[in-house]
XYZ file of C-alpha atoms in Angstrom:
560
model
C -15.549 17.509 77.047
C -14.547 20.734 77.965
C -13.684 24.056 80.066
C -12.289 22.872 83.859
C -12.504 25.890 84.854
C -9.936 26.650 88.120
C -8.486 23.032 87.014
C -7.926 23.097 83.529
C -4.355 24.122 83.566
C -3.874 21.042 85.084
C -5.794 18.538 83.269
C -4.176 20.061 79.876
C -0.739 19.873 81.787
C -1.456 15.976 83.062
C -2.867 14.957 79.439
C 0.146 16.654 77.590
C 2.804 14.947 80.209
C 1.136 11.626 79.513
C 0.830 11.492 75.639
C 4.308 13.033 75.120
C 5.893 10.597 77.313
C 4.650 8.190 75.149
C 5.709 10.302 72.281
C 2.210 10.524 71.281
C 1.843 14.211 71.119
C 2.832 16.699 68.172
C 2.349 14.372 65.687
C -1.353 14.832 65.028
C -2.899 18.172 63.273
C -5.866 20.026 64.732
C -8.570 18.580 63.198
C -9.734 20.294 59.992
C -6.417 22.256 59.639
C -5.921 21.563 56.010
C -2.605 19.955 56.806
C -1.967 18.505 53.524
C 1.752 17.317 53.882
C 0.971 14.214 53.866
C 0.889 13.541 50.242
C 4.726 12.192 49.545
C 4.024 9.060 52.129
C 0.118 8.501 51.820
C 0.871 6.498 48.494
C 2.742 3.686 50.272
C 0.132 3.453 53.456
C -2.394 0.729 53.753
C -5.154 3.002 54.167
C -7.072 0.825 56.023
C -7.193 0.852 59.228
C -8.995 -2.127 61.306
C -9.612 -1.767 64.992
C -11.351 -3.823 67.726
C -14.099 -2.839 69.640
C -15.383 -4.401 72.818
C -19.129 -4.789 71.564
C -21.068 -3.113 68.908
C -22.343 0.414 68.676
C -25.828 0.574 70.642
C -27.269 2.611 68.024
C -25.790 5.077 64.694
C -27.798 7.398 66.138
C -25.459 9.428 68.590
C -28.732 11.177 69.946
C -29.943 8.179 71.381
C -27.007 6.875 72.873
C -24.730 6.839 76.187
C -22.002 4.272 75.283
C -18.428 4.382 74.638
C -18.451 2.164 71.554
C -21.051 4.032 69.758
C -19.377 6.820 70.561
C -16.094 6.045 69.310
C -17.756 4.768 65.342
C -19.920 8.266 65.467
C -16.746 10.805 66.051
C -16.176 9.442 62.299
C -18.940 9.987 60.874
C -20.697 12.918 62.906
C -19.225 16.613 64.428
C -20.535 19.044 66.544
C -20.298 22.798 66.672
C -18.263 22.630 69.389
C -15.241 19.915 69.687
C -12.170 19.887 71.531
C -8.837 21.412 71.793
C -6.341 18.077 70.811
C -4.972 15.967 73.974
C -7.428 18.100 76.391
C -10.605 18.157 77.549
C -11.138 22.170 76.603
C -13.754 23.410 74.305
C -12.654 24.123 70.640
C -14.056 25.579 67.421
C -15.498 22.624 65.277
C -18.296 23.250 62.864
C -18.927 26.903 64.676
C -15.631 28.862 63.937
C -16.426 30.921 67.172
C -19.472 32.084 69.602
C -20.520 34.783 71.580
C -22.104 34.455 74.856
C -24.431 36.850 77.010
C -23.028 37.984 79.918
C -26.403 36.323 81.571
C -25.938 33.125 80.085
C -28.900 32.935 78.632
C -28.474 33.149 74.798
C -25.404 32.430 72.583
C -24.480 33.066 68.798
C -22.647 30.540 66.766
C -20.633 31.893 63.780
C -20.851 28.307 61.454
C -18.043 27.211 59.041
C -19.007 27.484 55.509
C -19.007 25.524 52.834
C -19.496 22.271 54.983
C -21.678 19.588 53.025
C -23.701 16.580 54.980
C -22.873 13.143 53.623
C -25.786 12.852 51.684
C -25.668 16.396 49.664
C -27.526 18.429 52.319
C -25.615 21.901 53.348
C -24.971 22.698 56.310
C -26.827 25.693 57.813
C -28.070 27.968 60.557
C -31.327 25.991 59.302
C -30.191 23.006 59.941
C -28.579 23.650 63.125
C -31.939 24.750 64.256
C -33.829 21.711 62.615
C -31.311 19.703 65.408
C -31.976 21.760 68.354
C -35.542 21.560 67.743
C -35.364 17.649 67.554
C -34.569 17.139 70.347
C -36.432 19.564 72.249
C -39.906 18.059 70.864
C -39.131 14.125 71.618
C -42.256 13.082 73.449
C -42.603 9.027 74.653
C -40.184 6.774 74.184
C -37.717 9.273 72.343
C -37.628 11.135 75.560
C -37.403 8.324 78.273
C -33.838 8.097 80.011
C -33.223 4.927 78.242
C -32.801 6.883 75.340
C -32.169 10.468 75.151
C -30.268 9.964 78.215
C -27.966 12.709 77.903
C -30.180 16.106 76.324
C -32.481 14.904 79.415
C -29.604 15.178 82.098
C -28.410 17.900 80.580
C -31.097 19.609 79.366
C -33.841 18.815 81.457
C -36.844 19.061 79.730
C -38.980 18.641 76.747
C -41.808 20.093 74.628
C -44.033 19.004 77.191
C -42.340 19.722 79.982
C -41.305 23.355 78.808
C -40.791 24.733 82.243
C -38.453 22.395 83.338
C -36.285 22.527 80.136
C -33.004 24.359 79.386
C -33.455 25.262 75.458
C -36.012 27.777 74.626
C -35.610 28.605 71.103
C -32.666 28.114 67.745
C -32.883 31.270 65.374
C -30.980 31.599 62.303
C -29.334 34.934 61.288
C -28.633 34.508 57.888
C -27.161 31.011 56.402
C -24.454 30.868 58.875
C -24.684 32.802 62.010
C -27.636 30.659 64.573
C -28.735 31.928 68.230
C -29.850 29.761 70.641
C -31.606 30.836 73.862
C -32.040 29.427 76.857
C -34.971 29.103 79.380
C -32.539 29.094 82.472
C -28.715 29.107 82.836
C -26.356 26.268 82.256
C -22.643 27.360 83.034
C -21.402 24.156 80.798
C -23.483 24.731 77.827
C -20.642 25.614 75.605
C -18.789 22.537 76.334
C -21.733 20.338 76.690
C -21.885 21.163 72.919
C -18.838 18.581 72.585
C -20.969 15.434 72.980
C -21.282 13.325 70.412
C -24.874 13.178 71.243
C -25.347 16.922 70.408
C -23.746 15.948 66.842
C -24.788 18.188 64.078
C -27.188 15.078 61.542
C -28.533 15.648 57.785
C -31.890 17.182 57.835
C -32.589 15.720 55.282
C -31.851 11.872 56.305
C -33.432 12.177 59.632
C -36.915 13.102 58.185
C -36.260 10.483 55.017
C -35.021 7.534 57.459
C -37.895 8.224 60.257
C -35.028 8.658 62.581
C -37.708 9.136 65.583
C -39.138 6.044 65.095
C -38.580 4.106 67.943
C -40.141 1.225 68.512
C -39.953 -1.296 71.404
C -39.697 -0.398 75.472
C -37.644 1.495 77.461
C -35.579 -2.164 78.618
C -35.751 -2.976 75.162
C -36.167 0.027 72.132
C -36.059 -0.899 68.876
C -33.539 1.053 66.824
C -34.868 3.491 63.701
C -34.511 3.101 59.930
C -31.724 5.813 60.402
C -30.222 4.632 63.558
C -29.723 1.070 62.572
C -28.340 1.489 58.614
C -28.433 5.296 57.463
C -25.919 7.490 60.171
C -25.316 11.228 57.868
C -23.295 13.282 59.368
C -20.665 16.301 58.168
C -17.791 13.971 59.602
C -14.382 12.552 57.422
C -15.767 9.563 57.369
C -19.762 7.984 55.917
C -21.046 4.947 57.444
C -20.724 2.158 54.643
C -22.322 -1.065 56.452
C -22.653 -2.709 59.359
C -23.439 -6.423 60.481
C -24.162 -6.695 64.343
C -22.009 -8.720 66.096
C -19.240 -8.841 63.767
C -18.221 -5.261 62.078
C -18.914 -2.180 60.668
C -17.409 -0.119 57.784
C -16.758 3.389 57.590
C -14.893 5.033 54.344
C -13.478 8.199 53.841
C -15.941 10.920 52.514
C -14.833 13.039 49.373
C -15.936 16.093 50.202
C -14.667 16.293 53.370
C -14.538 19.764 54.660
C -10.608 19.499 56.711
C -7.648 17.389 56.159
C -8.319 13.867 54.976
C -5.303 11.981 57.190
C -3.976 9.073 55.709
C -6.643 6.241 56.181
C -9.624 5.813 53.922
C -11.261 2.878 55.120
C -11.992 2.191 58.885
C -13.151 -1.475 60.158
C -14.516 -1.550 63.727
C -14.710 -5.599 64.733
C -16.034 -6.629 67.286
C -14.352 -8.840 69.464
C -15.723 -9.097 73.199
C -12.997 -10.834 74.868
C -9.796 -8.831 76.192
C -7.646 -12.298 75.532
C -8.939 -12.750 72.094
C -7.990 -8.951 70.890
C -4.603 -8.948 71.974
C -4.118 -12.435 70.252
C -6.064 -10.335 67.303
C -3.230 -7.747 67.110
C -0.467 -10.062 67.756
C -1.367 -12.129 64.699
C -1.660 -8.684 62.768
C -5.330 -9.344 61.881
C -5.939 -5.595 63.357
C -4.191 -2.153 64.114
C -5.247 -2.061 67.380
C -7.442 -1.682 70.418
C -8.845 0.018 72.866
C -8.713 -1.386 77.067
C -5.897 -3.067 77.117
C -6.582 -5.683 79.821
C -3.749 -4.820 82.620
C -1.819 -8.194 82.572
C -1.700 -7.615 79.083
C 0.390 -3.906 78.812
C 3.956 -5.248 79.992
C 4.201 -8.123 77.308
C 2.669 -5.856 74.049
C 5.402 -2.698 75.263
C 8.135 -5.218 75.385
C 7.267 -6.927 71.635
C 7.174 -3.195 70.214
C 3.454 -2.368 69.994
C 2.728 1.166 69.970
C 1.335 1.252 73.499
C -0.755 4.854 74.628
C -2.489 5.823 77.790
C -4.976 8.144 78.134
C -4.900 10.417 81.545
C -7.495 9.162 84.497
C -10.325 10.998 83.233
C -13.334 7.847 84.413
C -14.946 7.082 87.336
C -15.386 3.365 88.726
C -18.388 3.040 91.276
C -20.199 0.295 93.051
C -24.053 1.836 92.880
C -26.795 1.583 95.749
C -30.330 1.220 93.963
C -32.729 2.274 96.354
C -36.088 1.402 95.153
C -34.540 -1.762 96.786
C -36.091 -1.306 100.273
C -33.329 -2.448 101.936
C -30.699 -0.335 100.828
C -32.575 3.268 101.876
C -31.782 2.133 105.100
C -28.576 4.550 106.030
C -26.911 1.907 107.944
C -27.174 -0.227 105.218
C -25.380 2.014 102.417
C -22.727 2.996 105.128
C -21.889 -0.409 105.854
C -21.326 -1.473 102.524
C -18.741 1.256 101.923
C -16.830 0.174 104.954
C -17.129 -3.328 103.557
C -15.445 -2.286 100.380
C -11.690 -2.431 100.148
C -10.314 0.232 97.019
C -6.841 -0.704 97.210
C -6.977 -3.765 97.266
C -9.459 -3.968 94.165
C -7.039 -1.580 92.464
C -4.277 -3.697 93.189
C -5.450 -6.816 92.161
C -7.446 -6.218 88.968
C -7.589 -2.309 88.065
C -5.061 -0.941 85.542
C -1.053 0.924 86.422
C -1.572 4.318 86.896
C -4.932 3.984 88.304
C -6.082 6.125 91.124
C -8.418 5.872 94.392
C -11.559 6.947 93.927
C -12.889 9.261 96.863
C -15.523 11.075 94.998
C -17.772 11.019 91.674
C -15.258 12.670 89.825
C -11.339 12.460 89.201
C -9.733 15.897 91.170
C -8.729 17.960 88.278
C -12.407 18.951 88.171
C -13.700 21.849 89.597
C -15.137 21.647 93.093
C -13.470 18.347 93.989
C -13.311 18.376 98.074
C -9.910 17.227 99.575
C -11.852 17.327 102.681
C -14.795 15.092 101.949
C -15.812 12.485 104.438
C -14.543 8.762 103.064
C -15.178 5.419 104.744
C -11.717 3.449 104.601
C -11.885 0.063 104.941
C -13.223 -1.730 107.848
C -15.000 -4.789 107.696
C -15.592 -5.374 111.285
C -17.729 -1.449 111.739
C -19.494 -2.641 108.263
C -20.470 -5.958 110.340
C -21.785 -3.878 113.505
C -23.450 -1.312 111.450
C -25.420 -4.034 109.773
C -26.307 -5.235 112.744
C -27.880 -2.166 113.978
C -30.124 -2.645 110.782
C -31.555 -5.767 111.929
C -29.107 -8.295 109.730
C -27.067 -11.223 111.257
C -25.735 -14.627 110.100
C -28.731 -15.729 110.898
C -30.633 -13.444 108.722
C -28.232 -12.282 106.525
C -28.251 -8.773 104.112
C -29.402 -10.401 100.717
C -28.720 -8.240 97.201
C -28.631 -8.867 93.869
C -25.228 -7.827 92.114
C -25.882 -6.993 88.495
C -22.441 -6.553 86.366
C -21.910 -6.434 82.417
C -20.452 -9.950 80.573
C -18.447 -9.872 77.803
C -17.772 -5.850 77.506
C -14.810 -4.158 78.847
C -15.388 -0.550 79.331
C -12.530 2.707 79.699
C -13.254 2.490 83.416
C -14.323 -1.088 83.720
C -11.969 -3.373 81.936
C -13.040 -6.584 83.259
C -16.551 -6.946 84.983
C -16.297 -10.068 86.070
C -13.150 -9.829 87.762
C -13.996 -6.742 89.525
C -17.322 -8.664 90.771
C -15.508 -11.141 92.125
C -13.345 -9.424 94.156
C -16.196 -6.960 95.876
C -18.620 -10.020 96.197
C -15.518 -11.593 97.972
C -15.295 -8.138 99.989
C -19.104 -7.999 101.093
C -19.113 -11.248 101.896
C -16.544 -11.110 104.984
C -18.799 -8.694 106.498
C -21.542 -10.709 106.138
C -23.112 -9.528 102.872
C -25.172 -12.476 100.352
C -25.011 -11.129 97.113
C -26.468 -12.656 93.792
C -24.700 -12.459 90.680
C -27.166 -11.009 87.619
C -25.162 -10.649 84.479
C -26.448 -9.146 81.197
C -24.957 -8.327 77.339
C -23.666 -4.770 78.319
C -25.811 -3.286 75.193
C -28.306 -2.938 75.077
C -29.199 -5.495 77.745
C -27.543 -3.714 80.659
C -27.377 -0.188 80.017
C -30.857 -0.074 79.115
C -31.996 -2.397 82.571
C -29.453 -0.205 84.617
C -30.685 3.384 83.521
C -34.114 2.847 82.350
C -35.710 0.878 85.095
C -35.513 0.155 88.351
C -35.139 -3.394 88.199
C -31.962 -4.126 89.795
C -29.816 -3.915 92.608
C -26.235 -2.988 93.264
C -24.607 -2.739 90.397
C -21.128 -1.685 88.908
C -20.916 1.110 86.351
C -19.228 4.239 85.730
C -18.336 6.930 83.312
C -15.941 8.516 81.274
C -15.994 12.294 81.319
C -17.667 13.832 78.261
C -16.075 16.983 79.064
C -14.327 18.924 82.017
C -17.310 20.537 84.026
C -18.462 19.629 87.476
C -22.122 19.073 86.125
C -21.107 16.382 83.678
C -20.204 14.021 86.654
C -22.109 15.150 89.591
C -24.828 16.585 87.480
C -25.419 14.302 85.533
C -25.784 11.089 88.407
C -27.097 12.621 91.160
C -29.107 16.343 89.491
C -32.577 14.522 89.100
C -34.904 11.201 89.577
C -33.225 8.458 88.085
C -33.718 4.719 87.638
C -30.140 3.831 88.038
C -30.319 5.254 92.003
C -33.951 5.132 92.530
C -33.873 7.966 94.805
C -35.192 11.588 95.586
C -33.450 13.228 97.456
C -34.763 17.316 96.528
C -32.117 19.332 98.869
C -29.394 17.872 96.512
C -31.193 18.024 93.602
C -31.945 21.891 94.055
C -28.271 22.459 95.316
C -26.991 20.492 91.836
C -29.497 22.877 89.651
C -28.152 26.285 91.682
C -24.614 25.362 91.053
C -24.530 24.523 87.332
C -26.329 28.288 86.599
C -23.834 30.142 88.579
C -21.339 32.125 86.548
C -18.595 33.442 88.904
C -16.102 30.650 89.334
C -15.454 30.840 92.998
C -19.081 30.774 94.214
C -19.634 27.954 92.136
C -15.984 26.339 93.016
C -17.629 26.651 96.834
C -20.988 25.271 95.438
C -19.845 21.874 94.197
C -17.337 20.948 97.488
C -20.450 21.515 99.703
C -22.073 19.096 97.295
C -19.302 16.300 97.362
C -19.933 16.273 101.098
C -23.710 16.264 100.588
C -23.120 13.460 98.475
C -20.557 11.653 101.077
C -22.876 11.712 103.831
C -25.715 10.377 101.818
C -23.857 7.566 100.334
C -25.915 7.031 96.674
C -22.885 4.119 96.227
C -19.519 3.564 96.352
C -17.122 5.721 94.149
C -13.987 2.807 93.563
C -11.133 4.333 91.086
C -10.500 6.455 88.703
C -9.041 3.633 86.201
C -6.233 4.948 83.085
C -7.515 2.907 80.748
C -4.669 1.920 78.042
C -4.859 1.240 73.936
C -2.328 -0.778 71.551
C -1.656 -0.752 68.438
C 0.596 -2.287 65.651
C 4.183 -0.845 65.107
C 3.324 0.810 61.988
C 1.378 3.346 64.449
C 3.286 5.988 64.659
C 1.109 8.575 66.781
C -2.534 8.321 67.770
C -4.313 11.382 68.946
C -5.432 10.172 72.343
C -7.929 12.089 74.285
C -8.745 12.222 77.800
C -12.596 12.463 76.572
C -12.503 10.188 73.459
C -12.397 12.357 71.289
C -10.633 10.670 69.088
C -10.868 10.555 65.438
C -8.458 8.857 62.936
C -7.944 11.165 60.134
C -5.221 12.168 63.196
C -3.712 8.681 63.273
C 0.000 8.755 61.663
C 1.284 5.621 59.675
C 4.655 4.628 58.735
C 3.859 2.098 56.436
């Protein structure tokens, strides 16, 4: 969730515009900053704070997950050595108080906050930063399939038995609180790759005593741990308390927090799937608020006097081109169902205000965004001919199976279904049969859509983790993947060059030439980069919105 690099003047500049207009901004500390003044008014706050979530956390283990919801209970409970500077997407100290880098890249020395306690006892350490590190590095099977530790294997690359392929080499401790970690090649966004919530700092301690690795199950269908389904430890303000699927989990404040408690002491994520059904939810005050804010919803909650915020476009929409189906590594095939796609018209009828046209994998405050890439505007009739020229006619039509997510809305994706039905509507003026497949979005769909290759075009998208070209680009299109069942090695080699290069305008140069690359070979269809929008009850004063998510409510401010 981080550095920008040339663009991160402007992201900060577009986040601060957006969350002081809504006079959002100011209100919140820096995480951690003791701020203590809160006192006088705490006594006559509800400290409990309840808020709606679109489906339940995939697993408590951040390590093994990819989603938004998880994501959101775990930035409670869990913290990272890195974090990020409020309202931005820029690297920040967290549970490191600062680093040093080599000029190569290759190792880097974490000075760690002291005095930081795990929610079960454990200390926090150089030790057990290492234990971490190490973790992860030695997953073999199931713990290392895509399905799971999706993100240390995009970013990361390899494991214990794959050692020349993988980015960590070693995690030394100098003392109690100073750790190095080298590296076996160069990764430019390692700092800020530290920011994930999957690269959370965990309790030694509870991992080993919980079996935390024990994963049972199949790649379309794991089985959760002890740990990751009932005992989440982190260093975080807040320790998991209980959680029934499908209807809510607790979180309450932990004593010994480290930083500034904020005013609420007991957080209630429900779960309630349907976009109707949660603004009804906070209307009748039976929550405090909620995330995706469905867009014909916004207008009416601002006019009663809900706290309404917006985060800055920081997501990516896209329509994705599978292509171990054998029809869709034909070219033709891919280009025509760009042409066959109308953006504005999809943004217009069904995508949130303030969302903007997607011409690339990635919004353009990132670095190496190409004003100059090639796009394929809308044009139904050159979609028609070019499917032609691939052999498919009315009378032997292009067949595909759709797959979308039911009952989830996502940052970039607030309503599936609606966005299905307006591209099937789309494709199918050119000429285009497509079958819906629908699936639970977790684990059903995330786990069919990344971890096998058993389905067709499909919508999904992303939320930026933090600001660095590799965490889009990278991280879709930098290796073999079930979601795009392709290989394409040329841009897989160009994506591994860039995200080792240190000097900014080399690798500034690097990543347009890839956004064409990526253009002309047409993996899918990047749609919009959607703002997705939050409410919340009038005694909301300020909520520290994030163009990353990293959000985390000892920085909400109450009135009452």
């Amino acid at each position: 969730m981080q550095h920008s690099r040339i663009r991160r003047g402007a992201l900060a500049a577009i986040a601060g515009v957006s969350i002081a207009a809504l006079a959002l901004a100011g209100c919140a500390s820096e995480r951690g900053d003791g701020g203590g003044d809160a006192d006088a008014t705490d006594a006559a706050v509800d400290g409990t704070f309840i808020f709606a979530a679109s489906a339940d956390p995939a697993n408590l283990d951040p390590a093994f997950a990819q989603d938004g919801e998880t994501f959101r209970v775990s930035r409670q409970i869990f913290e990272g050595l890195v974090g990020t500077e409020p309202g931005t997407a820029d690297p920040a100290p967290l549970l490191a108080e600062s680093w040093d880098s080599a000029e190569d890249g290759m190792s880097h020395t974490f000075t760690l906050k002291e005095g930081v306690t795990f929610h079960d006892g454990t200390d926090f350490t150089a030790e057990a930063v290492c234990y971490n590190f190490d973790r992860w590095y030695n997953w073999t099977g199931l713990a290392a399939s895509e399905a799971l530790s999706y993100y240390y294997g995009k970013l990361f690359r390899g494991y214990v038995e794959t050692p020349d392929a993988a980015v960590y080499k070693s995690c030394t401790p100098d003392g109690d609180y100073s750790v190095t970690i080298e590296l076996n090649q160069p990764f430019a966004g390692f700092i800020p790759a530290l920011s994930l919530p999957a690269f959370a700092m965990q309790s030694p301690t509870a991992l080993a005593e919980f079996d935390a690795d024990g994963i049972g199950g199949s790649e379309e269908a794991p089985t959760l741990s002890e740990y990751g389904s009932g005992h989440p430890t982190g260093t975080g303000p807040y320790k998991f308390d209980e959680w029934a699927p499908g209807e809510q989990l607790k979180l309450s404040a932990y004593e010994d927090y480290w930083g500034d408690a904020g005013q609420i002491d007991e957080i209630i994520f429900r779960v309630i799937d349907d976009p109707t059904a949660r603004r009804q939810a906070l209307e009748s005050g039976s929550i405090d608020g909620y995330d995706l804010v469905g867009p014909a919803d916004t207008g009416a909650l601002e006019e009663a006097g809900f706290t309404m915020v917006s985060r800055p476009p920081f997501t990516i929409l896209y329509l994705a081109f599978n292509q171990a189906v054998p029809a869709l590594q034909d070219i033709r095939v891919r280009e025509a169902l760009s042409y066959a796609v109308d953006k504005d018209a999809l943004i217009s009828q069904v995508l949130p205000e303030g969302t903007e046209k997607a011409t690339q994998f990635m919004p353009d405050v990132v670095n190496g965004w190409n004003p100059d890439v090639t796009t394929y505007e809308y044009d139904p009739e050159k979609a028609k001919s070019l499917l032609a020229e691939a052999g498919y006619d009315e009378s032997n039509p292009l067949t595909l199976e759709f797959n979308y997510p039911v009952d989830v809305s996502r940052p970039y994706m607030p309503d599936p279904e609606q966005i299905f039905t307006v591209l099937s509507s789309q494709l199918a003026e050119a000429g285009v049969v497509t079958n819906p497949v629908t699936d639970a979005w977790s684990p059903d769909y995330l786990d069919k859509i990344t971890g096998t290759p058993n389905h067709g075009i499909h919508l999904l998208g992303w939320t930026g983790d933090y600001n660095d070209t590799d965490n889009f680009v990278g991280v879709f299109f930098g290796q073999p993947s079930a979601e795009w069942g392709f290989d394409n090695p040329e841009l897989f080699a160009a994506l591994s060059e860039a995200r080792g290069v240190p000097n900014l305008e080399e690798q500034t140069a690097l990543y347009e030439d890839i956004n064409q690359m990526v253009a002309e070979f047409i993996p899918g269809v990047p749609l919009a980069h959607p703002a997705p929008t939050l409410a919340f009850a009038k005694r909301v004063e300020s909520y520290p919105a994030s163009p990353v998510n990293d959000e985390v409510f000892t920085d909400i401010v109450l009135t009452e």
